[in-house]
Coordinates of C-alpha atoms in Angstrom, one line a residue:
M1 CA 90.5 47.6 79.7
L2 CA 90.1 51.5 79.9
A3 CA 86.6 51.4 78.5
S4 CA 85.6 48.7 81.1
N5 CA 87.1 50.8 83.9
I6 CA 85.3 54.0 82.8
D7 CA 82.0 52.0 82.6
M8 CA 82.5 50.7 86.2
L9 CA 83.5 54.2 87.4
T10 CA 80.3 55.7 85.8
K11 CA 78.1 53.1 87.4
A12 CA 79.8 53.6 90.8
L13 CA 79.3 57.4 90.7
Y14 CA 75.7 57.0 89.4
F15 CA 75.1 54.7 92.4
Q16 CA 76.7 57.2 94.8
Q17 CA 74.6 60.2 93.4
R18 CA 71.2 58.6 92.5
R19 CA 70.9 55.7 94.9
E20 CA 72.9 56.7 98.0
C21 CA 72.2 60.4 97.6
T22 CA 75.5 61.3 99.2
N23 CA 77.6 64.4 98.6
L24 CA 80.5 64.8 96.3
E25 CA 83.8 63.3 97.5
L26 CA 86.7 65.5 96.3
A27 CA 89.5 64.3 98.6
P28 CA 91.6 61.9 96.5
V29 CA 92.1 59.3 99.2
N30 CA 88.4 59.2 100.2
F31 CA 87.4 59.2 96.5
E32 CA 89.5 56.2 95.9
Q33 CA 88.1 54.3 98.9
M34 CA 84.6 55.2 97.9
I35 CA 84.7 53.9 94.3
E36 CA 86.6 50.7 95.3
T37 CA 84.0 50.1 98.1
I38 CA 81.2 50.4 95.6
N39 CA 82.9 48.2 93.0
P40 CA 86.1 46.3 94.0
G41 CA 86.9 45.9 90.3
L42 CA 88.1 49.5 90.4
K43 CA 90.9 48.7 92.8
G44 CA 94.0 50.4 91.5
F45 CA 92.2 52.3 88.8
F46 CA 92.5 55.8 90.4
N47 CA 96.1 55.3 91.2
S48 CA 96.9 54.5 87.6
M49 CA 95.5 57.8 86.4
P50 CA 98.1 60.0 88.3
E51 CA 100.8 57.7 87.1
A52 CA 99.7 58.2 83.5
I53 CA 99.0 61.9 83.6
I54 CA 101.4 63.5 86.2
P55 CA 105.1 63.6 85.4
K56 CA 107.2 61.9 88.0
E57 CA 109.6 64.9 88.1
R58 CA 107.0 67.0 89.9
S59 CA 107.3 67.7 93.6
A60 CA 105.3 65.8 96.1
Y61 CA 103.1 68.8 96.7
S62 CA 102.4 69.4 93.0
I63 CA 101.5 65.7 92.6
S64 CA 99.2 65.9 95.6
E65 CA 97.4 69.0 94.2
A66 CA 97.1 67.5 90.7
K67 CA 95.4 64.4 92.2
K68 CA 92.5 66.7 93.3
S69 CA 92.1 67.8 89.7
I70 CA 92.0 64.2 88.6
V71 CA 89.1 63.5 91.0
G72 CA 87.2 66.3 89.1
L73 CA 88.3 64.7 85.8
C74 CA 86.8 61.4 86.9
Y75 CA 83.5 63.1 87.5
L76 CA 83.6 64.8 84.1
I77 CA 84.4 61.5 82.3
A78 CA 81.5 59.8 84.0
S79 CA 79.1 62.6 83.1
L80 CA 80.1 62.3 79.5
R81 CA 79.2 58.6 79.5
N82 CA 76.0 59.1 81.5
K83 CA 74.4 62.6 81.6
F84 CA 72.6 61.7 84.9
V85 CA 76.0 61.6 86.7
N86 CA 76.0 65.4 86.9
Q87 CA 76.6 66.2 90.6
H88 CA 80.0 67.7 89.9
K89 CA 78.7 69.8 87.1
L90 CA 75.8 71.0 89.2
E91 CA 78.2 72.1 91.9
V92 CA 80.3 73.9 89.4
G93 CA 77.2 75.6 88.1
L94 CA 76.1 76.7 91.6
Y95 CA 79.5 78.2 92.2
L96 CA 79.4 80.1 89.0
R97 CA 75.9 81.4 89.9
A98 CA 77.0 82.4 93.3
S99 CA 79.9 84.2 91.8
G100 CA 77.6 86.4 89.7
A101 CA 78.1 84.6 86.4
T102 CA 75.3 85.3 83.8
W103 CA 73.1 82.5 82.4
E104 CA 75.0 82.9 79.1
A105 CA 78.4 82.4 80.8
I106 CA 77.0 79.3 82.6
D107 CA 75.7 77.9 79.3
T108 CA 79.1 78.5 77.7
M109 CA 80.8 76.5 80.4
S110 CA 78.1 73.8 79.9
S111 CA 78.9 73.6 76.2
L112 CA 82.5 73.0 77.1
G113 CA 81.4 70.1 79.4
Y114 CA 82.5 71.8 82.7
S115 CA 79.1 72.7 84.1
A116 CA 75.4 71.9 83.9
C117 CA 73.3 74.3 81.9
A118 CA 71.9 77.5 83.5
K119 CA 68.3 76.2 83.6
T120 CA 69.3 72.9 85.3
V121 CA 71.4 74.9 87.8
D122 CA 68.4 77.1 88.5
I123 CA 66.1 74.2 89.1
Y124 CA 68.7 72.5 91.3
Q125 CA 69.1 75.7 93.4
K126 CA 65.3 76.0 94.0
K127 CA 65.3 72.3 94.9
I128 CA 68.0 72.9 97.6
Q129 CA 66.0 75.9 99.0
K130 CA 62.8 73.8 99.1
E131 CA 64.4 70.9 100.8
H132 CA 66.4 72.9 103.3
S133 CA 63.8 73.1 106.0
A134 CA 63.0 69.4 105.8
K135 CA 66.7 68.6 105.9
I136 CA 67.1 70.7 109.1
G137 CA 64.1 69.0 110.7
N138 CA 65.4 65.6 109.9
Y139 CA 68.8 66.5 111.3
F140 CA 67.4 67.4 114.8
L141 CA 65.3 64.3 114.8
E142 CA 68.4 62.2 114.1
Y143 CA 70.6 64.1 116.6
N144 CA 68.3 64.4 119.7
N145 CA 71.0 66.1 121.7
F146 CA 71.8 69.5 123.2
H147 CA 72.9 72.0 120.6
V148 CA 74.7 75.3 121.0
Y149 CA 72.9 77.8 118.8
N150 CA 74.9 80.7 117.5
I151 CA 74.3 83.8 115.3
D152 CA 77.2 85.5 113.9
D153 CA 78.5 87.9 111.3
Y154 CA 80.4 86.6 108.3
H155 CA 82.1 89.1 106.0
S156 CA 84.3 88.7 102.9
I157 CA 86.7 91.4 101.7
H158 CA 88.2 89.1 99.0
E159 CA 87.3 91.5 96.2
N160 CA 88.7 94.3 94.1
R161 CA 89.5 97.2 96.4
R162 CA 88.0 100.6 95.5
P163 CA 89.7 103.2 97.7
D164 CA 87.9 106.5 98.1
T165 CA 88.1 109.4 100.6
V166 CA 86.7 107.4 103.4
S167 CA 87.4 103.7 102.9
T168 CA 90.0 101.4 101.4
S169 CA 87.7 98.6 100.5
T170 CA 84.1 97.3 100.7
A171 CA 83.0 94.1 102.4
N172 CA 80.1 91.7 101.9
H173 CA 78.4 91.0 105.1
F174 CA 75.8 88.3 105.9
T175 CA 74.5 86.7 109.0
T176 CA 74.9 83.0 109.7
W177 CA 72.7 80.8 111.9
V178 CA 74.5 77.6 113.0
A179 CA 74.0 74.8 115.6
K180 CA 76.9 72.9 117.3
L181 CA 76.1 69.4 118.4
I182 CA 77.2 68.5 122.0
I183 CA 77.2 64.6 121.9
E184 CA 77.6 64.1 125.6
C185 CA 74.6 66.1 126.6
P186 CA 70.9 65.0 125.8
S187 CA 68.4 67.6 124.5
V188 CA 66.8 69.9 127.0
P189 CA 63.6 71.9 126.2
L190 CA 64.3 75.5 125.9
V191 CA 60.7 76.5 126.4
S192 CA 58.2 74.7 128.7
N193 CA 54.6 76.0 129.2
G194 CA 55.6 79.2 127.4
K195 CA 58.5 79.9 129.8
L196 CA 62.2 79.6 129.4
Q197 CA 63.7 76.8 131.4
G198 CA 65.7 78.0 134.4
R199 CA 68.3 75.4 133.9
I200 CA 69.4 77.2 130.7
V201 CA 68.5 80.9 131.2
S202 CA 68.7 82.5 134.7
N203 CA 67.2 85.8 135.7
N204 CA 69.2 85.9 138.9
S205 CA 71.2 89.1 138.3
N206 CA 72.3 89.7 141.8
N207 CA 74.7 86.9 142.6
F208 CA 77.6 87.6 140.1
D209 CA 80.5 89.8 139.6
P210 CA 79.7 91.8 136.4
I211 CA 83.3 92.6 135.6
E212 CA 84.2 88.9 136.1
L213 CA 81.5 87.8 133.7
L214 CA 82.6 90.3 131.1
T215 CA 86.2 88.9 131.2
I216 CA 87.2 85.9 129.0
H217 CA 89.7 83.9 130.9
S218 CA 92.6 82.1 129.3
Y219 CA 92.0 78.5 128.9
A220 CA 95.2 77.6 127.1
D221 CA 95.7 74.4 129.0
N222 CA 92.3 73.1 127.8
I223 CA 92.6 74.1 124.2
E224 CA 94.1 70.8 123.1
E225 CA 91.9 68.7 125.3
R226 CA 88.7 70.5 123.8
K227 CA 90.0 70.7 120.3
E228 CA 87.2 68.6 118.9
E229 CA 84.5 70.9 120.5
R230 CA 86.1 74.0 119.1
S231 CA 86.3 72.7 115.5
I232 CA 83.6 73.3 112.9
K233 CA 83.3 69.6 112.3
G234 CA 79.7 68.6 112.8
L235 CA 78.5 72.2 112.6
Q236 CA 75.1 72.5 111.1
L237 CA 74.3 75.5 109.0
L238 CA 70.7 76.5 109.6
G239 CA 70.6 79.5 107.3
F240 CA 72.2 82.8 106.3
K241 CA 71.0 86.1 105.1
K242 CA 72.6 89.3 103.8
Q243 CA 72.7 91.5 107.0
N244 CA 75.1 93.5 109.0
L245 CA 75.9 92.7 112.7
H246 CA 78.0 95.6 114.0
S247 CA 77.1 95.9 117.6
V248 CA 76.0 94.0 120.6
Q249 CA 72.5 95.5 120.2
D250 CA 72.3 94.1 116.6
Y251 CA 73.0 90.7 118.0
V252 CA 70.5 90.9 120.8
T253 CA 67.8 92.2 118.5
L254 CA 68.3 89.3 116.1
Y255 CA 68.3 86.7 119.0
M256 CA 65.0 88.2 120.2
R257 CA 63.5 87.9 116.8
T258 CA 64.7 84.3 116.4
L259 CA 63.8 83.2 119.9
P260 CA 60.8 85.2 121.0
A261 CA 60.7 83.4 124.4
L262 CA 63.8 85.4 125.3
R263 CA 62.0 88.7 125.3
S264 CA 60.2 88.1 128.6
S265 CA 63.4 87.0 130.4
F266 CA 65.7 89.8 129.1
P267 CA 66.4 92.4 131.8
Q268 CA 65.3 95.7 130.1
Q269 CA 67.5 97.8 132.4
I270 CA 70.7 96.5 130.7
E271 CA 69.7 97.6 127.2
P272 CA 71.4 101.0 127.4
F273 CA 74.6 99.3 128.5
L274 CA 74.8 97.1 125.4
S275 CA 76.4 99.6 123.1
I276 CA 79.6 99.8 125.3
L277 CA 79.5 96.2 126.3
G278 CA 81.6 95.1 123.3
P279 CA 84.5 97.5 123.7
L280 CA 84.6 97.0 127.5
H281 CA 84.6 93.2 126.9
V282 CA 87.6 93.5 124.5
S283 CA 89.5 95.6 126.8
L284 CA 89.0 93.4 129.8
N285 CA 89.7 90.3 127.8
S286 CA 93.0 91.7 126.5
R287 CA 94.3 92.4 129.9
E288 CA 93.0 89.2 131.5
Q289 CA 94.3 86.8 128.8
N290 CA 97.8 88.3 128.6
S291 CA 98.2 88.4 132.3
H292 CA 97.5 84.7 132.5
E293 CA 100.0 84.0 129.6
M294 CA 102.7 85.9 131.6
A295 CA 101.7 84.8 135.0
G296 CA 105.2 83.4 135.8
Q297 CA 106.9 86.6 134.9
K298 CA 106.6 88.9 138.0
S299 CA 108.0 92.1 136.4
K300 CA 105.5 91.9 133.5
T301 CA 102.6 91.1 135.8
K302 CA 103.6 94.1 138.0
L303 CA 103.7 96.3 134.8
L304 CA 100.3 95.2 133.8
K305 CA 98.9 95.9 137.2
N306 CA 100.4 99.4 137.1
L307 CA 98.9 100.0 133.7
D308 CA 95.6 98.6 134.9
E309 CA 95.5 101.2 137.7
H310 CA 95.8 103.9 135.1
A311 CA 93.6 102.5 132.4
K312 CA 91.1 100.2 134.0
T313 CA 88.3 102.8 133.5
L314 CA 89.6 104.2 130.3
I315 CA 88.1 103.2 126.9
Q316 CA 88.5 104.6 123.4
I317 CA 85.4 104.7 121.2
F318 CA 84.4 105.5 117.6
L319 CA 81.1 107.1 116.8
K320 CA 78.6 105.4 114.5
Y321 CA 76.7 106.7 111.5
E322 CA 73.6 105.4 109.9
N323 CA 74.3 103.2 106.8
N324 CA 78.0 103.1 108.2
S325 CA 78.9 106.0 105.9
V326 CA 81.0 108.7 107.6
K327 CA 80.7 111.1 104.6
E328 CA 77.0 110.5 103.7
G329 CA 75.4 108.9 106.7
K330 CA 73.6 110.7 109.5
P331 CA 74.9 110.4 113.1
D332 CA 73.4 107.4 114.9
Q333 CA 71.6 109.3 117.7
V334 CA 70.1 106.1 119.1
E335 CA 73.6 104.6 119.5
D336 CA 74.8 107.9 121.2
M337 CA 72.0 107.7 123.7
N338 CA 72.7 104.1 124.5
I339 CA 76.3 105.0 125.3
I340 CA 75.3 107.9 127.5
E341 CA 72.7 105.9 129.4
G342 CA 74.9 102.8 129.7
N343 CA 77.9 104.7 131.0
K344 CA 75.9 106.3 133.8
E345 CA 76.1 103.0 135.7
I346 CA 79.8 102.1 135.2
G347 CA 81.4 105.6 134.8
L348 CA 84.1 104.8 132.2
K349 CA 86.4 107.6 131.1
M350 CA 85.9 107.7 127.4
V351 CA 88.2 109.0 124.7
L352 CA 86.9 109.6 121.3
H353 CA 88.9 108.6 118.2
F354 CA 87.7 110.5 115.2
N355 CA 86.6 108.1 112.4
M356 CA 89.2 107.1 109.9
G357 CA 89.2 109.3 106.9
L358 CA 88.6 112.5 108.9
F359 CA 92.0 114.0 108.2
I360 CA 92.8 117.7 108.4
N361 CA 95.3 118.0 105.5
D362 CA 92.9 119.3 102.9
P363 CA 92.3 123.0 102.2
L364 CA 89.8 124.4 104.7
Y365 CA 87.5 125.8 102.1
K366 CA 86.3 124.6 98.8
H367 CA 84.3 126.5 96.1
D368 CA 81.1 124.9 94.9
N369 CA 79.3 126.9 92.2
G370 CA 81.0 130.0 93.3
E371 CA 80.0 129.4 96.9
K372 CA 82.7 129.1 99.6
K373 CA 82.2 126.1 101.8
V374 CA 84.1 124.4 104.7
N375 CA 85.3 120.9 103.6
W376 CA 83.1 118.0 104.7
K377 CA 85.8 116.5 106.9
I378 CA 86.1 119.5 109.1
T379 CA 82.3 119.7 109.3
R380 CA 82.2 116.1 110.4
I381 CA 84.9 116.6 113.0
L382 CA 83.0 119.5 114.6
Q383 CA 79.8 117.3 114.5
E384 CA 81.7 114.5 116.4
L385 CA 83.0 116.9 118.9
K386 CA 79.4 118.0 119.8
R387 CA 78.4 114.4 120.1
A388 CA 81.4 113.7 122.3
E389 CA 80.4 116.7 124.5
K390 CA 77.1 115.1 125.2
M391 CA 78.9 111.9 126.3
N392 CA 81.1 113.9 128.7
I393 CA 84.2 113.0 126.7
K394 CA 87.1 115.3 127.5
W395 CA 89.5 114.4 124.7
A396 CA 89.3 113.4 121.1
V397 CA 92.2 111.8 119.1
L398 CA 92.9 113.3 115.7
Y399 CA 95.1 111.9 112.9
L400 CA 96.6 114.5 110.6
G401 CA 97.0 112.6 107.3
T402 CA 99.4 112.3 104.5
K403 CA 101.9 115.0 103.3
L404 CA 101.8 113.9 99.7
D405 CA 100.4 116.7 97.6
R406 CA 99.3 118.5 100.7
E407 CA 100.2 121.9 102.3
R408 CA 101.4 122.2 105.9
K409 CA 99.6 125.6 106.1
D410 CA 96.3 123.9 105.5
V411 CA 96.8 121.6 108.5
I412 CA 97.5 124.7 110.7
E413 CA 94.5 126.6 109.3
N414 CA 92.2 123.6 109.9
I415 CA 93.4 123.2 113.5
N416 CA 92.9 126.9 114.2
Y417 CA 89.4 126.8 112.7
I418 CA 88.4 123.7 114.9
L419 CA 89.9 125.3 118.0
K420 CA 88.0 128.6 117.3
K421 CA 84.7 126.7 117.0
I422 CA 85.4 124.8 120.2
Q423 CA 86.0 128.1 121.9
E424 CA 82.9 129.8 120.4
K425 CA 80.6 127.0 121.4
G426 CA 82.1 126.6 124.8
L427 CA 82.9 122.9 124.3
D428 CA 84.9 121.0 127.0
T429 CA 86.2 118.4 124.7
G430 CA 89.8 119.0 123.5
I431 CA 91.9 117.7 120.6
L432 CA 94.8 115.3 120.8
L433 CA 97.1 115.1 117.8
E434 CA 98.4 111.6 117.3
N435 CA 101.8 110.8 116.1
S436 CA 101.8 109.1 112.6
A437 CA 103.4 105.7 111.8
S438 CA 104.6 106.9 108.4
T439 CA 107.1 109.6 107.7
N440 CA 105.0 110.4 104.6
C441 CA 102.4 111.8 107.0
F442 CA 102.3 115.0 109.1
G443 CA 103.2 114.5 112.8
S444 CA 105.4 111.4 112.3
S445 CA 107.6 112.7 115.1
L446 CA 106.8 114.4 118.4
A447 CA 109.1 117.2 117.3
D448 CA 106.8 117.7 114.2
L449 CA 103.7 117.7 116.4
M450 CA 105.3 120.2 118.8
D451 CA 106.1 122.5 115.8
I452 CA 102.5 122.3 114.8
L453 CA 101.3 123.2 118.3
N454 CA 103.7 126.1 118.3
S455 CA 102.5 127.3 114.9
I456 CA 98.8 127.5 115.8
D457 CA 97.1 130.5 117.4
Q458 CA 98.5 130.4 120.9
E459 CA 95.3 132.1 122.4
L460 CA 93.3 129.2 121.0
R461 CA 95.8 126.6 122.4
Y462 CA 94.8 127.1 126.0
R463 CA 91.6 127.5 127.9
N464 CA 92.8 130.1 130.4
K465 CA 95.3 133.1 130.4
N466 CA 97.6 131.3 132.8
K467 CA 98.1 128.6 130.1
T468 CA 97.5 125.8 132.7
K469 CA 94.4 124.3 130.9
K470 CA 95.0 122.9 127.4
R471 CA 92.5 122.9 124.6
I472 CA 94.9 120.8 122.4
A473 CA 97.7 118.4 123.3
I474 CA 99.5 115.2 122.0
C475 CA 98.6 111.5 121.9
W476 CA 101.7 109.4 121.8
D477 CA 101.4 105.9 120.2
T478 CA 104.5 103.9 121.0
Q479 CA 104.1 101.5 118.0
H480 CA 103.7 104.5 115.6
Y481 CA 106.9 105.9 117.1
W482 CA 108.8 102.7 116.2
A483 CA 107.2 102.4 112.8
A484 CA 108.3 106.0 111.9
G485 CA 112.0 105.1 112.7
Q486 CA 112.3 106.2 116.3
G487 CA 112.7 104.5 119.6
K488 CA 115.3 101.7 119.1
S489 CA 116.6 102.3 122.5
V490 CA 114.9 103.0 125.9
H491 CA 117.1 106.1 126.1
E492 CA 115.1 107.7 123.2
Y493 CA 111.9 107.1 125.1
H494 CA 113.3 108.8 128.2
N495 CA 114.4 111.7 126.1
T496 CA 111.0 112.0 124.4
L497 CA 109.3 112.0 127.8
E498 CA 111.6 114.6 129.2
M499 CA 111.2 116.9 126.2
Y500 CA 107.5 116.5 125.4
G501 CA 106.0 114.8 128.5
H502 CA 104.2 118.1 129.5
E503 CA 102.3 118.1 126.2
I504 CA 101.4 114.3 126.2
M505 CA 97.9 113.9 127.6
L506 CA 97.4 110.3 126.4
A507 CA 99.7 107.4 125.6
H508 CA 98.7 104.5 123.4
T509 CA 101.1 101.9 124.9
N510 CA 101.3 99.4 122.1
N511 CA 104.1 96.9 121.3
N512 CA 105.5 96.3 117.8
P513 CA 104.9 92.9 116.2
Q514 CA 107.9 91.2 114.6
E515 CA 106.5 91.6 111.1
A516 CA 106.4 95.4 111.4
I517 CA 109.9 96.5 110.3
F518 CA 111.6 99.4 112.0
G519 CA 111.0 102.7 110.1
R520 CA 108.8 101.3 107.3
G521 CA 105.6 103.0 108.4
M522 CA 103.8 99.7 109.1
D523 CA 100.8 100.5 111.5
K524 CA 100.5 97.1 113.2
H525 CA 100.0 96.7 116.9
A526 CA 100.9 94.0 119.4
H527 CA 100.0 93.7 123.1
I528 CA 102.7 95.2 125.5
L529 CA 103.3 91.7 127.1
D530 CA 103.6 89.8 123.8
P531 CA 106.9 87.9 124.3
T532 CA 107.6 87.8 120.5
A533 CA 107.1 91.6 120.1
T534 CA 110.0 94.1 119.6
L535 CA 109.7 96.7 122.3
T536 CA 111.2 95.7 125.7
Q537 CA 109.3 96.0 129.0
D538 CA 111.7 98.8 130.0
V539 CA 110.0 101.1 127.5
F540 CA 106.6 100.7 129.1
K541 CA 108.1 101.0 132.7
A542 CA 109.7 104.2 131.7
I543 CA 106.3 105.6 130.5
M544 CA 104.5 104.4 133.7
K545 CA 107.3 105.9 136.0
H546 CA 107.4 109.3 134.2
K547 CA 106.3 112.1 136.6
E548 CA 104.0 113.7 134.1

């Protein structure tokens, strides 16, 4: 009986692979339906295997997961009876190849019966590549409908982390090209007589509110209704390539290359604006979406409006480096110029946040072959200050770094050195010391930051003799305050503002998500109107009402 069932199973899977040319079916329920449809004599066969293999004492979840393994076992059994039923082995081989396995490793898995041999996998991979273009062409012939074309960045950080002085992990980036089928809409020619169709792309740039178009509104009521459209079901992968997409300019350049007809219709005057389009978009989106979610709560909406009046033209930026390496890369001067030119039109007040890793807790000097040199982080900080000056940025936020195996005197010496260089070069950009989320870092309390300010050269601290213009001050992050074990009551915020408000030049008004436990140093932010977050609205009202 078993031999007869295995013979029927093998023939069914051979038919599925070689005659129907369909993909693997790995879902247990669908697999059972497939083999029973091909050969009704297999009815009940698949269900008998879990009953024979899986102990009944296991939980329902364990049984469900084990059934998935039994599907793979069925493919392996069939491949032992007929070597041409090898689709499952080919897919395993492709996975091994994509994971970086050597030919020898794949051949070892093949000898164990789990994979096709390396040569067969290589031939299969080349066949897939060769047939891909034809497959895509046939797809669009079959589905003669409107498609939404999208280019996006996909990145994976699921790998061993290798922390160094400037990063905690590395990520693999590649660009994906996908098309989403819109069933209700027939196809529309994108290009006719060498020109873009006006129905799709309009050059009318005068009849819209630019801020409104940059804002993504909250469509929460429509999410369930449009669930099918938002899913990846029916998404057609057109291709992918190892490539980084880190800015709006990167996306625009790639779209131009993919769809040359767009070049003649793309307003050249907006190109300089692209580099700050992304951050502005995120800022507007954050305020707009959360205001919709809290529309029925008048006090919160009023708070948001008050914040908006203070911060609607304020944006914080990071500076880019070529090859995305803060330590080794050269400053991205093209990106800097894009920001400068783009901001001439909209006049945002920009605040610089020094790149992560640029801490000031190392000794100022290091000795290299007997030569005394300023450490690279301080050199980079001064370089970013010069770049910020060209962008008319008045303040730059600095993170002090860990106290572990570090000396406080080095922090003071580094700050004095930076301020002295600012003074010597006549830079208008000042320094804001941000409070840390962890008590293992310098500046975890405003009292500690104040002590640092009082410890530096007081002549460097101010720009004038009357001490009315500061060269260095404090940036207060409300979430960091909570994470470092402060601010459980509104009273503490009032006291902090009364004691240190005259030194706080910038407030990062962030709420604290529920998962960030009080005093544990967890640097995780939530929106100030998040109803599940920890800090009450009274905290933010206190900040907004404070006289300074």
